[in-house]
Coordinates of C-alpha atoms (C1' of nucleotides) in Angstrom, one line a residue:
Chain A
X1 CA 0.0 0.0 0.0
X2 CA 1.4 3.1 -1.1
X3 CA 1.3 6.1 1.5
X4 CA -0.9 9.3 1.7
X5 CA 1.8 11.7 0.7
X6 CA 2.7 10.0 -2.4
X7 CA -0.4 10.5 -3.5
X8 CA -0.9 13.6 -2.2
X9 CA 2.1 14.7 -5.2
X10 CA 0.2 12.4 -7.4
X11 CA -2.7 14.5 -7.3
X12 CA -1.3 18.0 -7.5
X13 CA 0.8 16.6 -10.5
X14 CA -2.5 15.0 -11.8
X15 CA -3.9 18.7 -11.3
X16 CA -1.3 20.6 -13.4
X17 CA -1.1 18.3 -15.8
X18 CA -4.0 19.8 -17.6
X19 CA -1.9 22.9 -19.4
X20 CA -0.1 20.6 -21.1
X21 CA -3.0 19.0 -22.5
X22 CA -4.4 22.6 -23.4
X23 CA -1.2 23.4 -25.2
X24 CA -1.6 20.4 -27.2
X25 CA -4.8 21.4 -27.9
X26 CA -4.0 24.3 -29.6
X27 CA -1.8 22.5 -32.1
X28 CA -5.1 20.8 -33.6
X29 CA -6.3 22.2 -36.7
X30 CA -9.3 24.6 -36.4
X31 CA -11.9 22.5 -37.6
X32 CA -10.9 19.4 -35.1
X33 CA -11.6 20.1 -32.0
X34 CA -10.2 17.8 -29.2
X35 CA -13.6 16.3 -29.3
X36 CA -13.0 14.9 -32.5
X37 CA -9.3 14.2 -32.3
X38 CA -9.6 11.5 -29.7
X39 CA -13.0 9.6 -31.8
X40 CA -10.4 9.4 -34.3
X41 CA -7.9 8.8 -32.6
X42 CA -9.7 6.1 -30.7
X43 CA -11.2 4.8 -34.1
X44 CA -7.8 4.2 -35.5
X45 CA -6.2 2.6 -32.6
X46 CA -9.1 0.2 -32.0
X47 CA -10.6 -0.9 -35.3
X48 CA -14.4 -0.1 -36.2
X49 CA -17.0 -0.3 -33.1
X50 CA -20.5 0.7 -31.9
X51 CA -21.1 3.9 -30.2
X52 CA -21.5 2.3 -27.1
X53 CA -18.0 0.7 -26.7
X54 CA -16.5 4.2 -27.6
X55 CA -18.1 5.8 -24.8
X56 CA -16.5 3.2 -22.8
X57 CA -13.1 3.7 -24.4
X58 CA -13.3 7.3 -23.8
X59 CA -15.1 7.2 -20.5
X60 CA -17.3 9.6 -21.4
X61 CA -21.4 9.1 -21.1
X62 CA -22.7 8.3 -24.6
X63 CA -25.1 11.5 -24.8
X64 CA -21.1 13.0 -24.9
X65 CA -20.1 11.0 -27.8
X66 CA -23.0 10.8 -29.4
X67 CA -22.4 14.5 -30.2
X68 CA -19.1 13.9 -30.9
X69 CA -19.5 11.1 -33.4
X70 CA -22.2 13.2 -35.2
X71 CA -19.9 16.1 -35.8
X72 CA -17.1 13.9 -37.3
X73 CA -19.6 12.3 -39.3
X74 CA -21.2 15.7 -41.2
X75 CA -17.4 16.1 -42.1
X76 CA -17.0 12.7 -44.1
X77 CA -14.4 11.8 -41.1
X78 CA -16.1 8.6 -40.1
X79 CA -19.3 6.9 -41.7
X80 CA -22.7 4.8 -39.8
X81 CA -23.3 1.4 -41.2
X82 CA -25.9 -0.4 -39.9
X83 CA -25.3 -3.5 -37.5
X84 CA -26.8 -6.3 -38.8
X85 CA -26.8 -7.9 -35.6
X86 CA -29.2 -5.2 -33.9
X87 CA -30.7 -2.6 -35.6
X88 CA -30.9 0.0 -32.8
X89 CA -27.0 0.4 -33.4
X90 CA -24.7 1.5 -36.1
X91 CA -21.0 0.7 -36.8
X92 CA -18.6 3.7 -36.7
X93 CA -15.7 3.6 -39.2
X94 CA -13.1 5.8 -40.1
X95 CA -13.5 7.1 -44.1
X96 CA -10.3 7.2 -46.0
X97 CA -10.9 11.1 -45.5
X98 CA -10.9 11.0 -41.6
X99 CA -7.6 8.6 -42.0
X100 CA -5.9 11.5 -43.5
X101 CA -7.2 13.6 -41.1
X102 CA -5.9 12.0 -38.4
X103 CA -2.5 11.9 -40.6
X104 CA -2.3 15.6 -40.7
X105 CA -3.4 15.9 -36.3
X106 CA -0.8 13.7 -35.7
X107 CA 1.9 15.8 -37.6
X108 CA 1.1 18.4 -35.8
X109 CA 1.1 16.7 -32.5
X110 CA 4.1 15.6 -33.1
X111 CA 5.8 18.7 -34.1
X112 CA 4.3 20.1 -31.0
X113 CA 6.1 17.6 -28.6
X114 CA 9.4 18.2 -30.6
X115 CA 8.7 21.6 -30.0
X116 CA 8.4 21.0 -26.3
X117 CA 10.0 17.8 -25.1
X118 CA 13.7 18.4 -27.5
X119 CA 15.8 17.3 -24.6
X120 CA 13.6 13.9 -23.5
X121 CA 15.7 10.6 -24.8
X122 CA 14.0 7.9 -26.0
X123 CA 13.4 5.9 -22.5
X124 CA 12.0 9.3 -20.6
X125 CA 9.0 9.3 -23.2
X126 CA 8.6 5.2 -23.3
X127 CA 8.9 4.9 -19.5
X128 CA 5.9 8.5 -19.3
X129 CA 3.5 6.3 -22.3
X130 CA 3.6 3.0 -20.3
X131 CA 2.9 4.6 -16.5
X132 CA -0.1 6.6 -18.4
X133 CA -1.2 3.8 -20.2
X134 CA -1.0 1.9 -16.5
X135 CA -2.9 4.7 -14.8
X136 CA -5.9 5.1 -17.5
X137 CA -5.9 1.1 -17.2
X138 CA -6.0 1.0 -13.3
X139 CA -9.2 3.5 -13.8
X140 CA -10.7 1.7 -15.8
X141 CA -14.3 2.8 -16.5
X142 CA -14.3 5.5 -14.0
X143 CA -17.6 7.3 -15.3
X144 CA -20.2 8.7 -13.0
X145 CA -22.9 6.1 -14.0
X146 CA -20.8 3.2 -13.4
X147 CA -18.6 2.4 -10.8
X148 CA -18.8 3.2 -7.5
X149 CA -16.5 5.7 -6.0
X150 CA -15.2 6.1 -2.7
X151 CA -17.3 9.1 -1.9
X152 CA -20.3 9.4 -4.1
X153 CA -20.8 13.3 -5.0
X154 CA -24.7 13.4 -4.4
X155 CA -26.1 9.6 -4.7
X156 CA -28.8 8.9 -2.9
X157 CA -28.0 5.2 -0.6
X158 CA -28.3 2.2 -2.3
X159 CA -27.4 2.7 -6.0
X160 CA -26.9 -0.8 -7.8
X161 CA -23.5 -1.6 -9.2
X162 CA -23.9 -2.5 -12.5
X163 CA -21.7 -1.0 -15.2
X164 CA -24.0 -0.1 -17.7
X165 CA -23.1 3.0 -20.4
X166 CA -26.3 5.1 -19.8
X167 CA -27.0 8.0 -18.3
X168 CA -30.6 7.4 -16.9
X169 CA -33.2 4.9 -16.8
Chain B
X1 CA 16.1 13.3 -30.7
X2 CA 12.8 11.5 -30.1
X3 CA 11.4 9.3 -33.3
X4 CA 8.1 10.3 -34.3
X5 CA 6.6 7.2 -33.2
X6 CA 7.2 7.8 -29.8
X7 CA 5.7 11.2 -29.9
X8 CA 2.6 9.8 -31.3
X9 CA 2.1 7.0 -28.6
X10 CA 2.6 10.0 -26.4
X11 CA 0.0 12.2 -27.4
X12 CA -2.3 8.9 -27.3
X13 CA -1.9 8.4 -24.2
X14 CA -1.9 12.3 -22.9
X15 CA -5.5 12.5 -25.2
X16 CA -7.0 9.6 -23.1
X17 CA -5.6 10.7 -19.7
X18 CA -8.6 13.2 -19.2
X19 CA -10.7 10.3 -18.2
X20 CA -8.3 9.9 -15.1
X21 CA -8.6 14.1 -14.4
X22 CA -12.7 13.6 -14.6
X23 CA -12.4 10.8 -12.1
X24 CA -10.6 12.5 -9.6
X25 CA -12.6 15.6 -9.8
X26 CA -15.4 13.6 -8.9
X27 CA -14.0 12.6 -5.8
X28 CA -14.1 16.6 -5.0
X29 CA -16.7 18.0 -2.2
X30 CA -19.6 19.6 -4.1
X31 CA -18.9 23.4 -2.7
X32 CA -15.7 22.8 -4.6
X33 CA -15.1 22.4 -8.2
X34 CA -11.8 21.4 -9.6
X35 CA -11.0 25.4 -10.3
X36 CA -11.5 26.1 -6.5
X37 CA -9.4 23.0 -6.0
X38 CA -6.4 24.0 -8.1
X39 CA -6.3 27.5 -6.6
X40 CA -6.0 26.1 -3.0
X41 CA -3.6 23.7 -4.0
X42 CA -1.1 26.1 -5.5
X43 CA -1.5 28.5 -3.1
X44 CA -0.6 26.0 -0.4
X45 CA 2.0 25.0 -2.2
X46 CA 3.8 28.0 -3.2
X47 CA 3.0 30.0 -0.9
X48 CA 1.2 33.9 -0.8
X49 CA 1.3 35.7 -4.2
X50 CA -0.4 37.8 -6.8
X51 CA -2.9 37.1 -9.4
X52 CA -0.4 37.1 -12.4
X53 CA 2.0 34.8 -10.6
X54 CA -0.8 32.4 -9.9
X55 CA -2.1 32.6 -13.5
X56 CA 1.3 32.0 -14.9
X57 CA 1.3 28.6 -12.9
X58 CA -1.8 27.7 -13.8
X59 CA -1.2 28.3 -17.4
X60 CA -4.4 30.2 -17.4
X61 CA -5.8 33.5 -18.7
X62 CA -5.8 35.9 -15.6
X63 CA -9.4 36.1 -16.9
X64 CA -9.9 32.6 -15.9
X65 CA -8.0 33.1 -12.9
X66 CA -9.9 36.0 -11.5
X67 CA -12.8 34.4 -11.8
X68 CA -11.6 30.7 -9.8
X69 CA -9.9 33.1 -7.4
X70 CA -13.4 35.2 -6.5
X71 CA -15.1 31.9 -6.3
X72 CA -12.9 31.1 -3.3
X73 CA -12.7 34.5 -1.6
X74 CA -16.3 34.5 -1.4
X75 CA -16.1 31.1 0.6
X76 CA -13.4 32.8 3.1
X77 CA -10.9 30.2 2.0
X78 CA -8.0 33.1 0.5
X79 CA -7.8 36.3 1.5
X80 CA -6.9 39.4 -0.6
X81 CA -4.8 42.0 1.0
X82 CA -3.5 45.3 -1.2
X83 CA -0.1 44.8 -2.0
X84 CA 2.0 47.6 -0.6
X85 CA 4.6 47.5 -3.5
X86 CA 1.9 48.1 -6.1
X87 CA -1.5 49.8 -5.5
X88 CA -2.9 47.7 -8.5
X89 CA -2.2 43.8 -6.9
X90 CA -3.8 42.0 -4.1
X91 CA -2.0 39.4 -2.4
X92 CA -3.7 36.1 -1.9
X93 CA -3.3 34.1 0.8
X94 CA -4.9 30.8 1.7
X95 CA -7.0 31.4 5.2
X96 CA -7.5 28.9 8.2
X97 CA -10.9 27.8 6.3
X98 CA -8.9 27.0 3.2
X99 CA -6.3 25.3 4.6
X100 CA -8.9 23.0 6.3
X101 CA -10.9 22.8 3.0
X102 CA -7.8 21.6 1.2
X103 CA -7.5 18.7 4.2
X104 CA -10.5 17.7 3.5
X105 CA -10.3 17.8 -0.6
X106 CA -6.7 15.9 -0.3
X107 CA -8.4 13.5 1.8
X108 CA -10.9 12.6 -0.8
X109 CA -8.3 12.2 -3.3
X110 CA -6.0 9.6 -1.5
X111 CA -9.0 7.9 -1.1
X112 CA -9.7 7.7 -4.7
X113 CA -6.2 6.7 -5.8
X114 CA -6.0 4.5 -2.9
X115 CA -9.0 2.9 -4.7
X116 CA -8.1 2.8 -8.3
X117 CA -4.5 2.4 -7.5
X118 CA -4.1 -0.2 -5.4
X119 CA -1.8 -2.6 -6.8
X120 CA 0.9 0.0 -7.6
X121 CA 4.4 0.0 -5.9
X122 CA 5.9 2.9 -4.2
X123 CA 8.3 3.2 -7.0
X124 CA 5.6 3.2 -10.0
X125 CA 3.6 6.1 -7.7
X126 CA 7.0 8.3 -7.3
X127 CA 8.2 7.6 -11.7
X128 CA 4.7 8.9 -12.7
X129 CA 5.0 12.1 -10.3
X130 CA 9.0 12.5 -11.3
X131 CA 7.6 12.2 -15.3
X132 CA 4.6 14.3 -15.1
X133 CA 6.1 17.1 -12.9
X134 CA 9.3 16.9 -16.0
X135 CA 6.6 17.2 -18.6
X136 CA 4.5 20.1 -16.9
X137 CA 7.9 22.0 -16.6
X138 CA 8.9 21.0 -20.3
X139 CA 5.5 23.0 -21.3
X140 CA 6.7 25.7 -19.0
X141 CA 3.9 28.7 -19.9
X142 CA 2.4 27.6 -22.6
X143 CA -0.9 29.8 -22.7
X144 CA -2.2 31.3 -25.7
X145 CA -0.9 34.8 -25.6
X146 CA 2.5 33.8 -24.2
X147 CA 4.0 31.5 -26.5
X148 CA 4.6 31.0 -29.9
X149 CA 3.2 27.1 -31.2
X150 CA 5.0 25.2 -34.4
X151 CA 1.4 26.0 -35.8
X152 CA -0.1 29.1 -34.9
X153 CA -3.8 28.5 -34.7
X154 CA -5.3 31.6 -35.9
X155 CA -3.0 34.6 -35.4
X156 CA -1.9 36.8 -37.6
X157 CA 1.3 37.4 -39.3
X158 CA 3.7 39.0 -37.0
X159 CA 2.9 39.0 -33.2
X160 CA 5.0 39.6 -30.8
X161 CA 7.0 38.0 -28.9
X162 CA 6.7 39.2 -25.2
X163 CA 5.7 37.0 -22.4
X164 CA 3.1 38.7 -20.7
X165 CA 0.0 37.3 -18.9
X166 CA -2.2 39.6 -20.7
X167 CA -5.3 38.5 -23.2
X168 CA -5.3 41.9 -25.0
X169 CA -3.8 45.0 -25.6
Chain C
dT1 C1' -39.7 -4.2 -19.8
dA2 C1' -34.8 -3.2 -21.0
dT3 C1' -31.4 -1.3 -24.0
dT4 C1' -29.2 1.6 -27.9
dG5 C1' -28.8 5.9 -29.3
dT6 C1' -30.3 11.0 -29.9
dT7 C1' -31.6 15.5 -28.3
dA8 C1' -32.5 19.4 -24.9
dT9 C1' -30.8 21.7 -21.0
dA10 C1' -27.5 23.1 -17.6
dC11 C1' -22.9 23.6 -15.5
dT12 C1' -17.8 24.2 -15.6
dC13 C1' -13.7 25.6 -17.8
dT14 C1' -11.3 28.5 -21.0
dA15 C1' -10.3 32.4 -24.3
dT16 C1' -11.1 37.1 -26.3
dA17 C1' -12.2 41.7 -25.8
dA18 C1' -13.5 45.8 -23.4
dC19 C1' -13.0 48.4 -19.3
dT20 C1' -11.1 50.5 -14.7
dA21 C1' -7.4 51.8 -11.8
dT22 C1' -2.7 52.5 -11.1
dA23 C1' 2.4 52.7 -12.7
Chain D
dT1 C1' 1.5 54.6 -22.7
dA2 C1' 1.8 50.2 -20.4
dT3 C1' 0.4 47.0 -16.8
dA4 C1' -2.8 44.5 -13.0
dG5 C1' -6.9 42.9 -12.6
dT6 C1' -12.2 42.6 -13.5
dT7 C1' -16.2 41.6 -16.1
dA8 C1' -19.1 40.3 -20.3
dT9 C1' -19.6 37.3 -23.9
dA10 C1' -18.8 33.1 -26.6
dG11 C1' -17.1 28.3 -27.5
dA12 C1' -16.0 23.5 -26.1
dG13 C1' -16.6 19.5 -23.0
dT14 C1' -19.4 16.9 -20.0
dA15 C1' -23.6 15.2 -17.2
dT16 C1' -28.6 14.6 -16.4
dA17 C1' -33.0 13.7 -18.1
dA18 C1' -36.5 12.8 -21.5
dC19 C1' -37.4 10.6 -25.7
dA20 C1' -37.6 7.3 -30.0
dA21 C1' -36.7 2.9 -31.9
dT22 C1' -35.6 -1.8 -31.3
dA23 C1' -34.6 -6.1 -28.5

DNA sequence: TATTGTTATACTCTATAACTATA
DNA sequence: TATAGTTATAGAGTATAACAATA
């Protein structure tokens, strides 16, 4: 068990952390939004999938990515094809057009780190991606609806512990 | 010099690590949204100082950061007093109420890593807070106004260089 | 009756711009 | 004239709740 302080400068790093991801932000091209970046991003990395698996990827309620998907989707980025297994869903794919979208984010992602990180070596940035990829593993699906946290912001008592992806009943 | 591949896995993993952020700020008491939060923390942390100093370490607009720090005052947990060197600044200084606020808050956040993190070493804990706190200070200011991106989103041709805190002229 | 996904509404954070007071 | 800080307004992300279509 790791002690209270250590975590204590895990959080406050945790809490700064989020300038960096604004700076990268502002790298994106005007008409992708982080929103979008990270369906794509998500898209490529994980193959084609139903909006309800995305929202689980991303950890963010569907209603979320339902929006998100829908404005990548006006843009020719991604297209709907219908699940033959249930109708009520649709199969997100990335278009040859959102591929090269993605192409020309990541470029400028990349340039941005250059710009920043010049003096990391190669083991500082591996040994940062696998403790991140640790962390967002150890959280798992951390979203309101379902898991339980230690101190439940306004629950009322007994709220059932299943790990559905919706936002109501 | 970093390989481009690296960079990319990087920016992966940084574009998914808001899912982490969103969990923790769950964790926070409801009186106390994550801007309150990061306000109390720095202030604790670095001590007494004035509005531009605390904007510059939040990588904020002082827009942004006037309005967090009013949210707070209002709840007695800073304090403002005139700053004798310069009739234009306020001090701010975390109160006896903030202090205890930010026990409380730092409690709920141990418990929350305590919870997702249970299985990670000492060692893991004190890389990720070594790495992140490198990264943050590889970003250094890197707000809008006060640094100049590989891509400039929208500016115009020839701004400045200065490295104010300002958002306009 | 339960689940997938969409839409409407509200809240938080952030940036830009205009403004006041002081340097 | 320039700087410290405040406020008004707008844009993006997310959560809750209500709804439609299908299982």
């Amino acid at each position: 068990m790791v002690d209270r302080g250590r975590y204590e400068e895990l959080a406050r790093q945790l809490s700064v952390i989020g300038a960096v991801k604004r700076g990268m932000a502002r790298a994106l091209p005007q008409d992708c939004p982080p929103g979008s970046a990270i369906v794509l991003t998500v898209l490529d990395r994980h193959g084609a999938m139903r909006m309800s698996r995305l929202a689980e990827l991303l950890a963010i309620d569907m209603s979320v990515t339902s929006r998100h998907v829908a404005h990548v989707a006006e843009r020719g980025w991604i297209e709907r094809s219908p699940d033959p297994a249930d109708k009520r869903s649709r199969i997100l794919r990335l278009t040859p057009a959102g591929e090269e979208r993605l192409e020309h984010m990541s470029e400028r992602y990349v340039e941005t780190l250059a710009h920043f990180l010049g003096d990391w070596s190669d083991d500082e940035v591996d040994q940062l991606c696998v403790l991140l990829a640790r962390l967002r593993d150890s959280f798992g699906d951390c979203r309101a609806q379902s898991v339980r946290l230690p101190h439940p912001p306004t629950v009322s008592p007994a709220t059932p512990l299943t790990s559905t992806t919706r936002t109501s009943g």
